PDB file of C-alpha atoms in Angstrom:
ATOM      1  CA  HIS A 825      93.855  86.467 103.278  1.00 82.00           C
ATOM      2  CA  VAL A 826      93.414  89.808 101.547  1.00 89.00           C
ATOM      3  CA  GLN A 827      94.853  91.038  98.271  1.00 94.00           C
ATOM      4  CA  LEU A 828      95.748  94.699  97.849  1.00 96.00           C
ATOM      5  CA  VAL A 829      96.314  96.686  94.665  1.00 96.00           C
ATOM      6  CA  GLU A 830      97.497 100.297  94.776  1.00 96.00           C
ATOM      7  CA  SER A 831      97.002 102.938  92.116  1.00 96.00           C
ATOM      8  CA  GLY A 832      97.222 106.685  91.706  1.00 97.00           C
ATOM      9  CA  GLY A 833     100.927 107.358  91.982  1.00 95.00           C
ATOM     10  CA  GLY A 834     102.735 109.691  89.626  1.00 97.00           C
ATOM     11  CA  SER A 835     104.908 112.764  89.316  1.00 97.00           C
ATOM     12  CA  VAL A 836     103.879 116.168  90.602  1.00 98.00           C
ATOM     13  CA  GLN A 837     105.481 119.467  91.407  1.00 98.00           C
ATOM     14  CA  ALA A 838     105.980 120.563  94.979  1.00 98.00           C
ATOM     15  CA  GLY A 839     102.771 121.940  96.413  1.00 98.00           C
ATOM     16  CA  GLY A 840     100.637 119.688  94.271  1.00 98.00           C
ATOM     17  CA  SER A 841      98.262 116.883  95.211  1.00 98.00           C
ATOM     18  CA  LEU A 842      97.829 113.208  94.504  1.00 98.00           C
ATOM     19  CA  THR A 843      95.268 110.643  95.557  1.00 98.00           C
ATOM     20  CA  LEU A 844      96.386 107.077  96.132  1.00 98.00           C
ATOM     21  CA  SER A 845      93.873 104.245  96.129  1.00 97.00           C
ATOM     22  CA  CYS A 846      94.137 100.709  97.418  1.00 96.00           C
ATOM     23  CA  ALA A 847      91.610  98.152  96.263  1.00 95.00           C
ATOM     24  CA  ALA A 848      91.190  95.348  98.776  1.00 93.00           C
ATOM     25  CA  SER A 849      89.749  91.926  98.030  1.00 90.00           C
ATOM     26  CA  ARG A 850      88.065  92.031 101.417  1.00 79.00           C
ATOM     27  CA  TYR A 851      87.856  94.294 104.438  1.00 67.00           C
ATOM     28  CA  GLY A 852      86.352  92.572 107.429  1.00 70.00           C
ATOM     29  CA  ARG A 853      87.911  93.528 110.743  1.00 78.00           C
ATOM     30  CA  TYR A 854      91.159  94.742 109.195  1.00 89.00           C
ATOM     31  CA  CYS A 855      93.371  97.625 110.141  1.00 93.00           C
ATOM     32  CA  MET A 856      94.758  99.326 107.051  1.00 94.00           C
ATOM     33  CA  GLY A 857      97.786 101.471 106.522  1.00 96.00           C
ATOM     34  CA  TRP A 858      99.875 103.390 104.036  1.00 98.00           C
ATOM     35  CA  PHE A 859     103.635 103.062 104.154  1.00 98.00           C
ATOM     36  CA  ARG A 860     106.413 104.530 102.064  1.00 98.00           C
ATOM     37  CA  GLN A 861     110.001 103.698 101.302  1.00 98.00           C
ATOM     38  CA  ALA A 862     112.414 106.146  99.764  1.00 97.00           C
ATOM     39  CA  LEU A 863     115.608 105.018  98.068  1.00 95.00           C
ATOM     40  CA  GLY A 864     118.159 103.987 100.627  1.00 95.00           C
ATOM     41  CA  LYS A 865     115.776 104.394 103.545  1.00 96.00           C
ATOM     42  CA  GLU A 866     113.706 102.080 105.678  1.00 96.00           C
ATOM     43  CA  ARG A 867     110.002 101.653 105.132  1.00 96.00           C
ATOM     44  CA  GLU A 868     108.033 104.030 107.330  1.00 97.00           C
ATOM     45  CA  GLY A 869     104.403 104.267 108.312  1.00 97.00           C
ATOM     46  CA  VAL A 870     102.556 107.244 106.864  1.00 98.00           C
ATOM     47  CA  ALA A 871      98.977 106.767 108.032  1.00 98.00           C
ATOM     48  CA  ALA A 872      96.782 104.015 109.427  1.00 97.00           C
ATOM     49  CA  LEU A 873      93.077 103.430 109.942  1.00 95.00           C
ATOM     50  CA  ASP A 874      91.306 100.940 112.156  1.00 92.00           C
ATOM     51  CA  LYS A 875      87.956  99.249 111.610  1.00 88.00           C
ATOM     52  CA  ASP A 876      86.187 102.086 113.449  1.00 89.00           C
ATOM     53  CA  ASP A 877      87.805 104.756 111.226  1.00 91.00           C
ATOM     54  CA  ASN A 878      90.187 105.956 113.913  1.00 94.00           C
ATOM     55  CA  ALA A 879      93.227 107.349 112.124  1.00 96.00           C
ATOM     56  CA  MET A 880      96.818 108.074 112.955  1.00 97.00           C
ATOM     57  CA  TYR A 881      99.529 109.863 110.974  1.00 98.00           C
ATOM     58  CA  THR A 882     103.236 110.260 111.107  1.00 97.00           C
ATOM     59  CA  ASP A 883     104.171 113.790 112.174  1.00 97.00           C
ATOM     60  CA  SER A 884     105.635 114.820 108.826  1.00 97.00           C
ATOM     61  CA  VAL A 885     102.307 114.423 106.998  1.00 98.00           C
ATOM     62  CA  LYS A 886      99.842 115.671 109.610  1.00 98.00           C
ATOM     63  CA  GLY A 887      97.613 118.369 108.164  1.00 97.00           C
ATOM     64  CA  ARG A 888      98.603 117.440 104.598  1.00 98.00           C
ATOM     65  CA  PHE A 889      97.536 113.803 104.142  1.00 98.00           C
ATOM     66  CA  THR A 890      94.166 112.204 104.850  1.00 98.00           C
ATOM     67  CA  ILE A 891      93.477 108.482 105.053  1.00 97.00           C
ATOM     68  CA  SER A 892      89.967 107.204 104.500  1.00 96.00           C
ATOM     69  CA  LYS A 893      88.088 104.144 103.304  1.00 92.00           C
ATOM     70  CA  ASP A 894      84.984 103.376 101.327  1.00 89.00           C
ATOM     71  CA  ASN A 895      83.524 100.176 102.736  1.00 84.00           C
ATOM     72  CA  ALA A 896      81.078  99.790  99.871  1.00 86.00           C
ATOM     73  CA  LYS A 897      83.943  99.753  97.374  1.00 87.00           C
ATOM     74  CA  ASN A 898      86.550  98.045  99.591  1.00 89.00           C
ATOM     75  CA  THR A 899      88.891 100.909  98.810  1.00 93.00           C
ATOM     76  CA  LEU A 900      91.416 102.656 101.015  1.00 95.00           C
ATOM     77  CA  THR A 901      92.434 106.151  99.961  1.00 97.00           C
ATOM     78  CA  LEU A 902      95.307 108.468 100.827  1.00 98.00           C
ATOM     79  CA  GLN A 903      94.703 112.067  99.825  1.00 98.00           C
ATOM     80  CA  MET A 904      98.030 113.873  99.682  1.00 98.00           C
ATOM     81  CA  ASN A 905      98.106 117.662  99.530  1.00 98.00           C
ATOM     82  CA  SER A 906     100.911 120.218  99.693  1.00 98.00           C
ATOM     83  CA  LEU A 907     103.366 117.596  98.546  1.00 98.00           C
ATOM     84  CA  LYS A 908     107.055 118.111  99.210  1.00 98.00           C
ATOM     85  CA  PRO A 909     110.127 116.604  97.522  1.00 98.00           C
ATOM     86  CA  GLU A 910     110.766 114.626 100.714  1.00 97.00           C
ATOM     87  CA  ASP A 911     107.461 112.813 100.123  1.00 98.00           C
ATOM     88  CA  THR A 912     109.052 111.106  97.121  1.00 98.00           C
ATOM     89  CA  ALA A 913     108.932 107.352  97.707  1.00 98.00           C
ATOM     90  CA  MET A 914     107.293 104.089  96.782  1.00 98.00           C
ATOM     91  CA  TYR A 915     103.981 103.985  98.615  1.00 98.00           C
ATOM     92  CA  TYR A 916     102.503 100.718  99.835  1.00 98.00           C
ATOM     93  CA  CYS A 917      99.103  99.749 101.142  1.00 97.00           C
ATOM     94  CA  ALA A 918      99.030  97.209 103.951  1.00 97.00           C
ATOM     95  CA  ALA A 919      96.428  95.364 105.982  1.00 95.00           C
ATOM     96  CA  ASP A 920      96.145  93.013 108.921  1.00 93.00           C
ATOM     97  CA  PRO A 921      93.411  91.951 111.306  1.00 90.00           C
ATOM     98  CA  CYS A 922      92.996  94.562 114.018  1.00 89.00           C
ATOM     99  CA  ARG A 923      94.348  93.349 117.358  1.00 84.00           C
ATOM    100  CA  GLY A 924      93.016  96.003 119.705  1.00 80.00           C
ATOM    101  CA  TRP A 925      95.362  98.837 118.890  1.00 83.00           C
ATOM    102  CA  LEU A 926      96.298 100.790 115.804  1.00 90.00           C
ATOM    103  CA  THR A 927      99.906 100.805 114.772  1.00 91.00           C
ATOM    104  CA  MET A 928     102.113 102.096 111.982  1.00 93.00           C
ATOM    105  CA  SER A 929     104.769  99.494 112.568  1.00 92.00           C
ATOM    106  CA  ALA A 930     105.394  97.692 109.295  1.00 93.00           C
ATOM    107  CA  THR A 931     106.083  94.436 111.111  1.00 92.00           C
ATOM    108  CA  SER A 932     102.481  94.395 112.346  1.00 92.00           C
ATOM    109  CA  TYR A 933     101.059  94.083 108.826  1.00 95.00           C
ATOM    110  CA  ASN A 934     101.155  90.822 106.913  1.00 95.00           C
ATOM    111  CA  TYR A 935      99.352  91.770 103.701  1.00 95.00           C
ATOM    112  CA  TRP A 936     100.942  94.195 101.265  1.00 97.00           C
ATOM    113  CA  GLY A 937     100.296  95.650  97.857  1.00 97.00           C
ATOM    114  CA  GLN A 938     102.907  95.922  95.130  1.00 97.00           C
ATOM    115  CA  GLY A 939     103.442  99.648  95.632  1.00 97.00           C
ATOM    116  CA  THR A 940     102.957 102.792  93.586  1.00 97.00           C
ATOM    117  CA  GLN A 941     105.647 105.410  92.964  1.00 98.00           C
ATOM    118  CA  VAL A 942     105.183 109.025  94.019  1.00 98.00           C
ATOM    119  CA  THR A 943     107.728 111.563  92.783  1.00 98.00           C
ATOM    120  CA  VAL A 944     107.636 115.207  93.876  1.00 98.00           C
ATOM    121  CA  SER A 945     109.980 117.668  92.210  1.00 97.00           C
TER     122      SER A 945
END
C-alpha cells in the first residue's frame, strides 16, 4: 500500500503558475499520475509517469504542464504554467504498481490522495 498527500493548490490569475506536490509513503515500481475533477464533470487524467520516467499528458495541458518525480524525496510534482480558467478543478495524485503500460485511466489506479483545489480566474 502507498499513502499519498497532495499540496500546493491555490488561487491564481489566468496565465499564472502553480506547483503541485504529492508526497508518497513509498515509490517502488509504481506508476504515478495527476488527475483532476471539475464541478459537475468526470475525473480526467492530466499527466502520468512510469517508473522509468516516461510521461504522458492529456492534450489540453501539453506544453503547459510538466510531471516529474524526486525519488530521493518520494515526491511527485506537477508544474503548471500558463494556467487557464478551464484548469480550475480539484487535483488528485494517484499511484498503482506499473503493469507494463502507462495509462491515464482513473480506474487503473487504486491509491489516491485527498486532493488539492486549483482555482484559476
